[in-house]
Amino acid sequence: MASSSGSKAEFIVGGKYKLVRKIGSGSFGDIYLAINITNGEEVAVKLESQKARHPQLLYESKLYKILQGGVGIPHIRWYGQEKDYNVLVMDLLGPSLEDLFNFCSRRFTMKTVLMLADQMISRIEYVHTKNFIHRDIKPDNFLMGIGRHCNKCLESPVGKRKRSMTVSTSQDPSFSGLNQLFLIDFGLAKKYRDNRTRQHIPYREDKNLTGTARYASINAHLGIEQSRRDDMESLGYVLMYFNRTSLPWQGLKAATKKQKYEKISEKKMSTPVEVLCKGFPAEFAMYLNYCRGLRFEEAPDYMYLRQLFRILFRTLNHQYDYTFDWTMLKQKAAQQAASSSGQGQQAQTPTGKQTDKTKSNMKGTNGFSPYFNCCDEDGFWTLRSQETPPKQPQDKPRTSAHWGKEYLKTED
């Protein structure tokens, strides 16, 4: 912890955010739950040592400020320095899609995949309209809203218009921030065109692979400068990951990381889209073929891609009610907890394991999610209690890029 005595009560950042406990960690440092002492609001605080070899929090804060106001973009409350740390205060969010995928026993229904695809395309489109590409599209970087204190602008699932509405927990949960998807982690994001002139960055080759190899586009593997098309292709692999539960290039073995990435690239290029998408609606193959066919500077037709999945959604007679797979599992868990007699009595979780009803069966890798209960009495994600005080963040090796730097991810 920042205080030498380890007392979290003494550490206040930005003049009003008191750190409560550690809720996650990353390459840059640690993430803490904090309380706004003026109104009791819970927020997330990222701490990065000022002695970090490759500081990234300032860059990330600048990107968030550029993106502020967009649907599904976390709100930044404060950035500055406190004691020996760079500090970023932002919205507290819920679990990632990777965590929720694990929570649902690594099975998403087609309804859930299509509802997610609709929001994910819109999130990426918004970043692109702000002249940036994300370059690390993956399930871990999409988080659900926590469901409390939500006053968000939500997208209409049909058509181009957006509707703004104030949401409270007493309203229809279909329209609560609980069901809103957020895009995070802009450490690898890059400006692809000039704000004023709209001039696109030049085509280049011999670039290092930037992003996560599992979801990287073929062109990224080939060392070609990334552009908007690469974010969209990566999303196609994410959707097929949810459909198939894994991708053909996962789990490949090699003597070195470089050889492993080469194997992933070879397998990805040798797997026809039709084989990758076999057994699933043709719209997924259409999506990937479209993205792979885009030119370097070409703007994706985001509405066309959304409509592919929206028409499929209607064809399958699904109702756009924001009832995701985990929503039903959480409701079942809440019912089981309510039916248990006595505080702390054992109850069956959706995965069939015994657990104390105050604990989560979430086993994800995201920094936030292991600290979340499945649900509370309202069906929202809630932070678990944690007895141990937060530890002092370490100056860890960097795992994402600073401004203008290229970086090779170590994940498959």
Short mmCIF file of C-alpha atoms in Angstrom, two decimals:
data_model
loop_
_atom_site.label_atom_id
_atom_site.label_comp_id
_atom_site.label_asym_id
_atom_site.label_seq_id
_atom_site.Cartn_x
_atom_site.Cartn_y
_atom_site.Cartn_z
CA MET A 1 0.00 0.00 0.00
CA ALA A 2 1.15 3.56 -0.48
CA SER A 3 1.36 4.19 3.25
CA SER A 4 4.44 2.74 4.93
CA SER A 5 2.32 1.73 7.89
CA GLY A 6 -0.05 -0.19 5.63
CA SER A 7 -3.03 1.81 6.90
CA LYS A 8 -5.46 2.20 4.03
CA ALA A 9 -7.51 4.74 5.99
CA GLU A 10 -4.73 7.30 5.59
CA PHE A 11 -4.46 7.14 1.80
CA ILE A 12 -6.77 9.60 0.05
CA VAL A 13 -6.23 10.53 -3.61
CA GLY A 14 -7.59 13.51 -5.46
CA GLY A 15 -8.59 15.06 -2.16
CA LYS A 16 -11.71 12.92 -1.74
CA TYR A 17 -11.22 9.28 -2.83
CA LYS A 18 -10.28 7.04 0.10
CA LEU A 19 -8.78 3.69 -0.82
CA VAL A 20 -10.62 0.77 0.77
CA ARG A 21 -9.05 -2.41 -0.55
CA LYS A 22 -7.27 -3.94 -3.51
CA ILE A 23 -9.60 -5.42 -6.11
CA GLY A 24 -7.21 -6.25 -8.92
CA SER A 25 -3.79 -5.87 -10.45
CA GLY A 26 -2.18 -5.33 -13.80
CA SER A 27 1.14 -4.70 -15.46
CA PHE A 28 1.03 -1.04 -14.44
CA GLY A 29 0.33 -1.66 -10.75
CA ASP A 30 -2.80 -2.30 -8.73
CA ILE A 31 -6.50 -1.46 -8.81
CA TYR A 32 -8.31 -0.44 -5.64
CA LEU A 33 -11.87 0.02 -4.58
CA ALA A 34 -12.22 3.55 -3.23
CA ILE A 35 -14.98 5.63 -1.70
CA ASN A 36 -15.76 9.24 -2.53
CA ILE A 37 -15.83 10.62 1.02
CA THR A 38 -18.13 13.47 -0.04
CA ASN A 39 -21.00 11.30 -1.28
CA GLY A 40 -20.16 7.65 -0.55
CA GLU A 41 -19.87 6.67 -4.21
CA GLU A 42 -17.66 3.67 -5.01
CA VAL A 43 -15.01 4.09 -7.70
CA ALA A 44 -12.00 2.24 -9.07
CA VAL A 45 -8.51 3.65 -8.57
CA LYS A 46 -5.47 2.60 -10.59
CA LEU A 47 -2.08 3.17 -9.00
CA GLU A 48 1.15 3.16 -11.00
CA SER A 49 4.56 3.71 -9.45
CA GLN A 50 6.19 6.92 -10.64
CA LYS A 51 9.39 4.89 -10.88
CA ALA A 52 7.91 2.55 -13.50
CA ARG A 53 10.28 2.05 -16.42
CA HIS A 54 7.50 2.51 -18.95
CA PRO A 55 4.70 4.57 -17.38
CA GLN A 56 1.41 4.28 -19.23
CA LEU A 57 -1.26 5.69 -16.94
CA LEU A 58 -0.89 9.28 -18.19
CA TYR A 59 -1.32 8.11 -21.78
CA GLU A 60 -4.33 6.01 -20.84
CA SER A 61 -5.92 8.92 -19.00
CA LYS A 62 -5.49 11.15 -22.07
CA LEU A 63 -7.19 8.58 -24.28
CA TYR A 64 -10.09 8.18 -21.89
CA LYS A 65 -10.53 11.96 -21.89
CA ILE A 66 -10.64 11.97 -25.69
CA LEU A 67 -13.26 9.20 -25.60
CA GLN A 68 -15.33 10.70 -22.76
CA GLY A 69 -19.06 10.86 -23.40
CA GLY A 70 -19.22 7.74 -25.53
CA VAL A 71 -21.60 4.94 -24.64
CA GLY A 72 -19.71 2.14 -22.91
CA ILE A 73 -16.61 4.22 -22.15
CA PRO A 74 -15.69 4.43 -18.43
CA HIS A 75 -15.90 7.90 -16.96
CA ILE A 76 -12.65 9.36 -15.64
CA ARG A 77 -13.05 11.17 -12.32
CA TRP A 78 -9.47 12.33 -11.71
CA TYR A 79 -5.89 11.87 -12.80
CA GLY A 80 -2.84 13.12 -10.94
CA GLN A 81 0.06 12.24 -8.68
CA GLU A 82 -0.23 11.24 -5.04
CA LYS A 83 2.84 10.41 -2.96
CA ASP A 84 4.93 8.10 -5.17
CA TYR A 85 2.14 7.11 -7.54
CA ASN A 86 0.42 8.14 -10.74
CA VAL A 87 -3.29 7.82 -9.99
CA LEU A 88 -6.30 7.31 -12.26
CA VAL A 89 -9.79 7.40 -10.70
CA MET A 90 -12.58 5.99 -12.85
CA ASP A 91 -15.92 4.22 -12.86
CA LEU A 92 -16.14 0.93 -10.99
CA LEU A 93 -17.15 -1.76 -13.47
CA GLY A 94 -18.22 -5.39 -13.32
CA PRO A 95 -16.74 -8.63 -14.67
CA SER A 96 -15.25 -9.07 -18.12
CA LEU A 97 -16.73 -11.20 -20.88
CA GLU A 98 -13.94 -13.72 -20.32
CA ASP A 99 -14.99 -14.03 -16.68
CA LEU A 100 -18.64 -14.36 -17.63
CA PHE A 101 -17.77 -16.96 -20.26
CA ASN A 102 -16.11 -19.02 -17.52
CA PHE A 103 -19.04 -18.34 -15.19
CA CYS A 104 -21.34 -19.83 -17.84
CA SER A 105 -19.18 -22.98 -18.10
CA ARG A 106 -17.63 -21.62 -21.32
CA ARG A 107 -20.91 -21.83 -23.19
CA PHE A 108 -22.80 -18.85 -24.58
CA THR A 109 -26.10 -19.25 -26.38
CA MET A 110 -26.51 -17.72 -29.83
CA LYS A 111 -28.82 -15.11 -28.33
CA THR A 112 -26.13 -13.91 -25.93
CA VAL A 113 -23.43 -13.88 -28.63
CA LEU A 114 -25.59 -11.80 -30.96
CA MET A 115 -26.61 -9.29 -28.29
CA LEU A 116 -22.95 -8.89 -27.34
CA ALA A 117 -21.89 -8.53 -30.98
CA ASP A 118 -24.30 -5.63 -31.40
CA GLN A 119 -22.77 -3.68 -28.53
CA MET A 120 -19.18 -4.66 -29.32
CA ILE A 121 -19.40 -3.39 -32.89
CA SER A 122 -20.77 -0.09 -31.61
CA ARG A 123 -18.00 0.30 -29.02
CA ILE A 124 -15.29 -0.23 -31.62
CA GLU A 125 -17.04 2.07 -34.08
CA TYR A 126 -17.08 4.86 -31.50
CA VAL A 127 -13.35 4.54 -30.84
CA HIS A 128 -12.75 4.68 -34.60
CA THR A 129 -14.83 7.85 -34.93
CA LYS A 130 -12.42 9.43 -32.44
CA ASN A 131 -9.53 8.59 -34.81
CA PHE A 132 -8.08 5.74 -32.75
CA ILE A 133 -7.83 2.00 -33.22
CA HIS A 134 -7.82 -0.24 -30.14
CA ARG A 135 -5.42 -2.99 -31.31
CA ASP A 136 -6.21 -5.38 -28.46
CA ILE A 137 -9.79 -6.51 -28.96
CA LYS A 138 -10.41 -9.53 -26.72
CA PRO A 139 -13.01 -10.75 -24.17
CA ASP A 140 -10.92 -9.50 -21.23
CA ASN A 141 -11.22 -5.91 -22.46
CA PHE A 142 -15.01 -5.81 -22.50
CA LEU A 143 -16.59 -5.34 -19.06
CA MET A 144 -20.22 -5.25 -17.99
CA GLY A 145 -21.59 -2.37 -15.96
CA ILE A 146 -21.84 -2.98 -12.24
CA GLY A 147 -25.52 -2.07 -12.17
CA ARG A 148 -25.58 0.65 -9.53
CA HIS A 149 -25.60 4.44 -9.84
CA CYS A 150 -26.21 4.06 -13.57
CA ASN A 151 -27.15 7.17 -15.52
CA LYS A 152 -26.06 6.15 -18.97
CA CYS A 153 -26.98 6.79 -22.56
CA LEU A 154 -28.08 3.41 -23.87
CA GLU A 155 -28.25 2.33 -27.47
CA SER A 156 -31.42 1.29 -29.16
CA PRO A 157 -30.98 -2.27 -30.46
CA VAL A 158 -32.74 -1.33 -33.70
CA GLY A 159 -31.70 1.40 -36.09
CA LYS A 160 -29.07 4.11 -35.84
CA ARG A 161 -30.71 6.36 -33.28
CA LYS A 162 -29.66 6.41 -29.66
CA ARG A 163 -31.89 7.20 -26.74
CA SER A 164 -30.84 8.73 -23.47
CA MET A 165 -32.50 7.72 -20.27
CA THR A 166 -31.85 7.93 -16.56
CA VAL A 167 -31.70 4.47 -15.08
CA SER A 168 -32.36 3.36 -11.53
CA THR A 169 -32.48 -0.07 -9.98
CA SER A 170 -36.24 0.22 -9.67
CA GLN A 171 -36.70 0.52 -13.43
CA ASP A 172 -36.89 -2.21 -16.03
CA PRO A 173 -33.55 -4.05 -15.75
CA SER A 174 -33.53 -4.44 -19.53
CA PHE A 175 -32.37 -0.82 -19.68
CA SER A 176 -30.02 -0.68 -16.69
CA GLY A 177 -26.29 -0.09 -16.78
CA LEU A 178 -25.99 -3.69 -15.60
CA ASN A 179 -26.54 -4.74 -19.23
CA GLN A 180 -24.27 -2.14 -20.78
CA LEU A 181 -20.96 -3.29 -22.21
CA PHE A 182 -17.82 -1.20 -21.64
CA LEU A 183 -14.61 -1.22 -23.66
CA ILE A 184 -11.43 -0.73 -21.61
CA ASP A 185 -7.63 -0.91 -21.73
CA PHE A 186 -6.36 1.55 -24.31
CA GLY A 187 -2.68 0.95 -23.58
CA LEU A 188 -2.10 -0.31 -27.12
CA ALA A 189 -4.47 2.10 -28.88
CA LYS A 190 -3.02 4.16 -31.71
CA LYS A 191 -4.13 7.19 -33.68
CA TYR A 192 -4.81 6.12 -37.25
CA ARG A 193 -5.73 9.48 -38.79
CA ASP A 194 -5.25 13.19 -38.17
CA ASN A 195 -8.12 14.97 -36.40
CA ARG A 196 -8.05 18.02 -38.67
CA THR A 197 -6.88 16.80 -42.07
CA ARG A 198 -8.35 13.28 -41.71
CA GLN A 199 -5.18 11.97 -43.32
CA HIS A 200 -4.72 8.27 -42.66
CA ILE A 201 -1.44 6.85 -41.33
CA PRO A 202 0.67 5.34 -44.12
CA TYR A 203 0.74 1.67 -45.02
CA ARG A 204 3.80 0.00 -43.55
CA GLU A 205 5.24 -3.47 -43.20
CA ASP A 206 7.79 -5.13 -40.91
CA LYS A 207 5.83 -4.13 -37.81
CA ASN A 208 5.96 -6.14 -34.59
CA LEU A 209 2.81 -8.00 -33.63
CA THR A 210 0.80 -5.72 -31.36
CA GLY A 211 -2.08 -7.17 -29.36
CA THR A 212 -3.03 -10.66 -28.25
CA ALA A 213 -1.94 -13.34 -30.72
CA ARG A 214 -5.08 -15.45 -30.25
CA TYR A 215 -7.33 -12.70 -31.62
CA ALA A 216 -4.86 -10.82 -33.84
CA SER A 217 -5.74 -10.27 -37.48
CA ILE A 218 -3.83 -12.10 -40.19
CA ASN A 219 -2.33 -8.81 -41.39
CA ALA A 220 -1.09 -8.08 -37.87
CA HIS A 221 0.66 -11.46 -37.88
CA LEU A 222 2.22 -10.58 -41.24
CA GLY A 223 3.70 -7.39 -39.82
CA ILE A 224 1.38 -5.00 -41.64
CA GLU A 225 0.47 -1.72 -39.95
CA GLN A 226 -2.92 -2.09 -38.28
CA SER A 227 -5.97 -0.03 -39.17
CA ARG A 228 -9.71 -0.17 -38.56
CA ARG A 229 -10.12 -3.44 -40.42
CA ASP A 230 -7.90 -5.24 -37.91
CA ASP A 231 -10.05 -4.34 -34.90
CA MET A 232 -13.08 -5.67 -36.74
CA GLU A 233 -11.36 -8.91 -37.76
CA SER A 234 -10.24 -9.47 -34.17
CA LEU A 235 -13.84 -9.09 -33.05
CA GLY A 236 -14.82 -11.82 -35.51
CA TYR A 237 -12.41 -14.21 -33.79
CA VAL A 238 -13.81 -13.22 -30.39
CA LEU A 239 -17.33 -14.06 -31.54
CA MET A 240 -16.23 -17.43 -32.91
CA TYR A 241 -14.37 -18.09 -29.65
CA PHE A 242 -17.68 -17.64 -27.85
CA ASN A 243 -19.47 -19.85 -30.38
CA ARG A 244 -16.92 -22.66 -30.46
CA THR A 245 -15.59 -22.35 -26.86
CA SER A 246 -12.05 -22.27 -28.32
CA LEU A 247 -10.21 -21.41 -31.52
CA PRO A 248 -8.21 -23.90 -33.65
CA TRP A 249 -4.93 -22.10 -32.94
CA GLN A 250 -5.21 -22.31 -29.16
CA GLY A 251 -2.96 -24.62 -27.17
CA LEU A 252 -0.20 -24.89 -29.77
CA LYS A 253 3.19 -25.88 -28.35
CA ALA A 254 6.56 -24.50 -29.38
CA ALA A 255 10.08 -24.14 -27.99
CA THR A 256 10.02 -20.34 -28.00
CA LYS A 257 7.39 -17.64 -27.93
CA LYS A 258 8.38 -16.50 -31.40
CA GLN A 259 7.88 -20.01 -32.76
CA LYS A 260 4.56 -20.22 -30.96
CA TYR A 261 3.32 -17.01 -32.58
CA GLU A 262 4.48 -18.30 -35.95
CA LYS A 263 2.48 -21.49 -35.40
CA ILE A 264 -0.59 -19.48 -34.44
CA SER A 265 -0.19 -17.38 -37.57
CA GLU A 266 0.23 -20.44 -39.81
CA LYS A 267 -2.79 -22.19 -38.31
CA LYS A 268 -4.92 -19.06 -38.59
CA MET A 269 -3.99 -18.53 -42.24
CA SER A 270 -4.47 -22.20 -43.14
CA THR A 271 -7.93 -22.42 -41.55
CA PRO A 272 -10.55 -21.32 -44.10
CA VAL A 273 -13.25 -19.03 -42.73
CA GLU A 274 -15.87 -21.58 -43.77
CA VAL A 275 -14.11 -24.25 -41.69
CA LEU A 276 -13.73 -21.93 -38.71
CA CYS A 277 -17.43 -21.06 -38.83
CA LYS A 278 -18.74 -24.50 -39.80
CA GLY A 279 -21.89 -25.46 -37.92
CA PHE A 280 -22.81 -21.86 -37.14
CA PRO A 281 -24.99 -19.36 -39.00
CA ALA A 282 -23.51 -18.13 -42.29
CA GLU A 283 -23.52 -14.56 -40.99
CA PHE A 284 -20.34 -15.21 -38.98
CA ALA A 285 -18.43 -16.33 -42.08
CA MET A 286 -19.87 -13.36 -43.97
CA TYR A 287 -18.64 -11.05 -41.22
CA LEU A 288 -15.08 -12.39 -41.26
CA ASN A 289 -14.84 -12.50 -45.05
CA TYR A 290 -16.02 -8.90 -45.22
CA CYS A 291 -13.44 -7.75 -42.65
CA ARG A 292 -10.60 -9.61 -44.32
CA GLY A 293 -11.57 -8.04 -47.63
CA LEU A 294 -11.32 -4.45 -46.41
CA ARG A 295 -8.55 -2.24 -47.80
CA PHE A 296 -5.99 -0.68 -45.45
CA GLU A 297 -7.60 2.78 -45.31
CA GLU A 298 -11.18 1.66 -45.92
CA ALA A 299 -13.83 2.49 -43.34
CA PRO A 300 -15.79 -0.59 -42.27
CA ASP A 301 -19.55 -0.45 -42.84
CA TYR A 302 -20.46 -0.84 -39.19
CA MET A 303 -24.20 -0.66 -39.81
CA TYR A 304 -23.98 -3.45 -42.40
CA LEU A 305 -22.13 -5.63 -39.89
CA ARG A 306 -24.64 -4.87 -37.13
CA GLN A 307 -27.52 -5.59 -39.48
CA LEU A 308 -26.03 -8.98 -40.37
CA PHE A 309 -26.44 -10.06 -36.78
CA ARG A 310 -29.67 -8.15 -36.08
CA ILE A 311 -31.45 -9.80 -38.99
CA LEU A 312 -30.14 -13.19 -37.83
CA PHE A 313 -31.37 -12.36 -34.33
CA ARG A 314 -34.89 -11.68 -35.61
CA THR A 315 -34.81 -14.73 -37.88
CA LEU A 316 -34.11 -16.89 -34.82
CA ASN A 317 -37.12 -15.26 -33.09
CA HIS A 318 -35.11 -13.98 -30.14
CA GLN A 319 -36.35 -11.12 -27.99
CA TYR A 320 -33.93 -8.25 -27.47
CA ASP A 321 -34.51 -8.12 -23.71
CA TYR A 322 -30.87 -7.98 -22.51
CA THR A 323 -31.34 -11.30 -20.74
CA PHE A 324 -27.87 -12.77 -21.12
CA ASP A 325 -26.90 -16.30 -20.15
CA TRP A 326 -25.30 -15.12 -16.91
CA THR A 327 -28.44 -13.15 -16.03
CA MET A 328 -30.40 -16.37 -15.72
CA LEU A 329 -27.61 -18.11 -13.80
CA LYS A 330 -27.41 -15.21 -11.35
CA GLN A 331 -31.17 -15.29 -10.86
CA LYS A 332 -31.00 -19.01 -10.11
CA ALA A 333 -28.14 -18.43 -7.68
CA ALA A 334 -30.12 -15.69 -5.94
CA GLN A 335 -33.14 -17.97 -5.61
CA GLN A 336 -30.98 -20.75 -4.18
CA ALA A 337 -29.38 -18.36 -1.71
CA ALA A 338 -32.77 -17.02 -0.65
CA SER A 339 -34.10 -20.52 -0.07
CA SER A 340 -31.16 -21.47 2.15
CA SER A 341 -31.86 -21.33 5.87
CA GLY A 342 -29.44 -19.55 8.21
CA GLN A 343 -26.55 -17.18 7.56
CA GLY A 344 -23.70 -18.76 5.61
CA GLN A 345 -25.58 -22.00 4.89
CA GLN A 346 -24.24 -24.06 2.02
CA ALA A 347 -26.07 -23.74 -1.32
CA GLN A 348 -25.63 -25.25 -4.76
CA THR A 349 -24.19 -22.86 -7.36
CA PRO A 350 -25.07 -22.94 -11.08
CA THR A 351 -21.94 -25.02 -11.67
CA GLY A 352 -23.08 -27.60 -9.14
CA LYS A 353 -20.34 -26.89 -6.58
CA GLN A 354 -20.94 -26.26 -2.91
CA THR A 355 -20.13 -22.73 -1.81
CA ASP A 356 -21.01 -20.36 0.97
CA LYS A 357 -23.72 -18.06 -0.32
CA THR A 358 -21.58 -15.02 0.42
CA LYS A 359 -18.90 -16.20 -1.99
CA SER A 360 -18.58 -16.14 -5.74
CA ASN A 361 -18.21 -19.07 -8.09
CA MET A 362 -16.53 -16.77 -10.57
CA LYS A 363 -13.06 -18.03 -11.47
CA GLY A 364 -12.04 -15.45 -14.09
CA THR A 365 -8.68 -13.88 -14.70
CA ASN A 366 -9.74 -10.24 -14.92
CA GLY A 367 -8.60 -8.05 -12.05
CA PHE A 368 -12.10 -7.11 -10.99
CA SER A 369 -14.11 -10.30 -11.20
CA PRO A 370 -12.67 -12.60 -8.52
CA TYR A 371 -13.78 -9.91 -6.09
CA PHE A 372 -17.42 -9.98 -7.24
CA ASN A 373 -20.28 -12.03 -5.87
CA CYS A 374 -22.56 -13.65 -8.44
CA CYS A 375 -25.35 -11.34 -7.42
CA ASP A 376 -27.01 -9.52 -4.57
CA GLU A 377 -30.67 -9.30 -3.69
CA ASP A 378 -31.28 -7.10 -6.74
CA GLY A 379 -29.34 -9.32 -9.11
CA PHE A 380 -26.37 -6.95 -9.40
CA TRP A 381 -22.68 -7.73 -9.27
CA THR A 382 -21.40 -6.82 -5.83
CA LEU A 383 -17.89 -6.62 -4.44
CA ARG A 384 -16.88 -9.37 -2.06
CA SER A 385 -15.64 -8.49 1.38
CA GLN A 386 -11.89 -8.84 1.79
CA GLU A 387 -10.28 -9.02 5.20
CA THR A 388 -6.62 -8.62 4.24
CA PRO A 389 -5.37 -5.06 3.79
CA PRO A 390 -4.11 -4.04 0.34
CA LYS A 391 -0.45 -4.59 -0.37
CA GLN A 392 1.90 -2.05 -1.82
CA PRO A 393 1.84 -2.15 -5.65
CA GLN A 394 5.02 -3.44 -7.24
CA ASP A 395 6.80 -1.94 -10.20
CA LYS A 396 6.04 -4.86 -12.50
CA PRO A 397 7.31 -5.40 -16.06
CA ARG A 398 5.12 -3.61 -18.53
CA THR A 399 2.59 -5.58 -20.54
CA SER A 400 1.13 -2.87 -22.71
CA ALA A 401 2.46 -0.01 -24.75
CA HIS A 402 3.24 3.59 -24.01
CA TRP A 403 2.59 6.25 -26.64
CA GLY A 404 4.25 5.37 -29.94
CA LYS A 405 5.83 2.15 -28.69
CA GLU A 406 5.19 -1.29 -30.17
CA TYR A 407 4.66 -4.27 -27.92
CA LEU A 408 4.41 -8.02 -28.38
CA LYS A 409 1.81 -9.64 -26.13
CA THR A 410 2.80 -12.87 -24.43
CA GLU A 411 -0.65 -14.43 -24.49
CA ASP A 412 -1.81 -16.88 -27.13
#
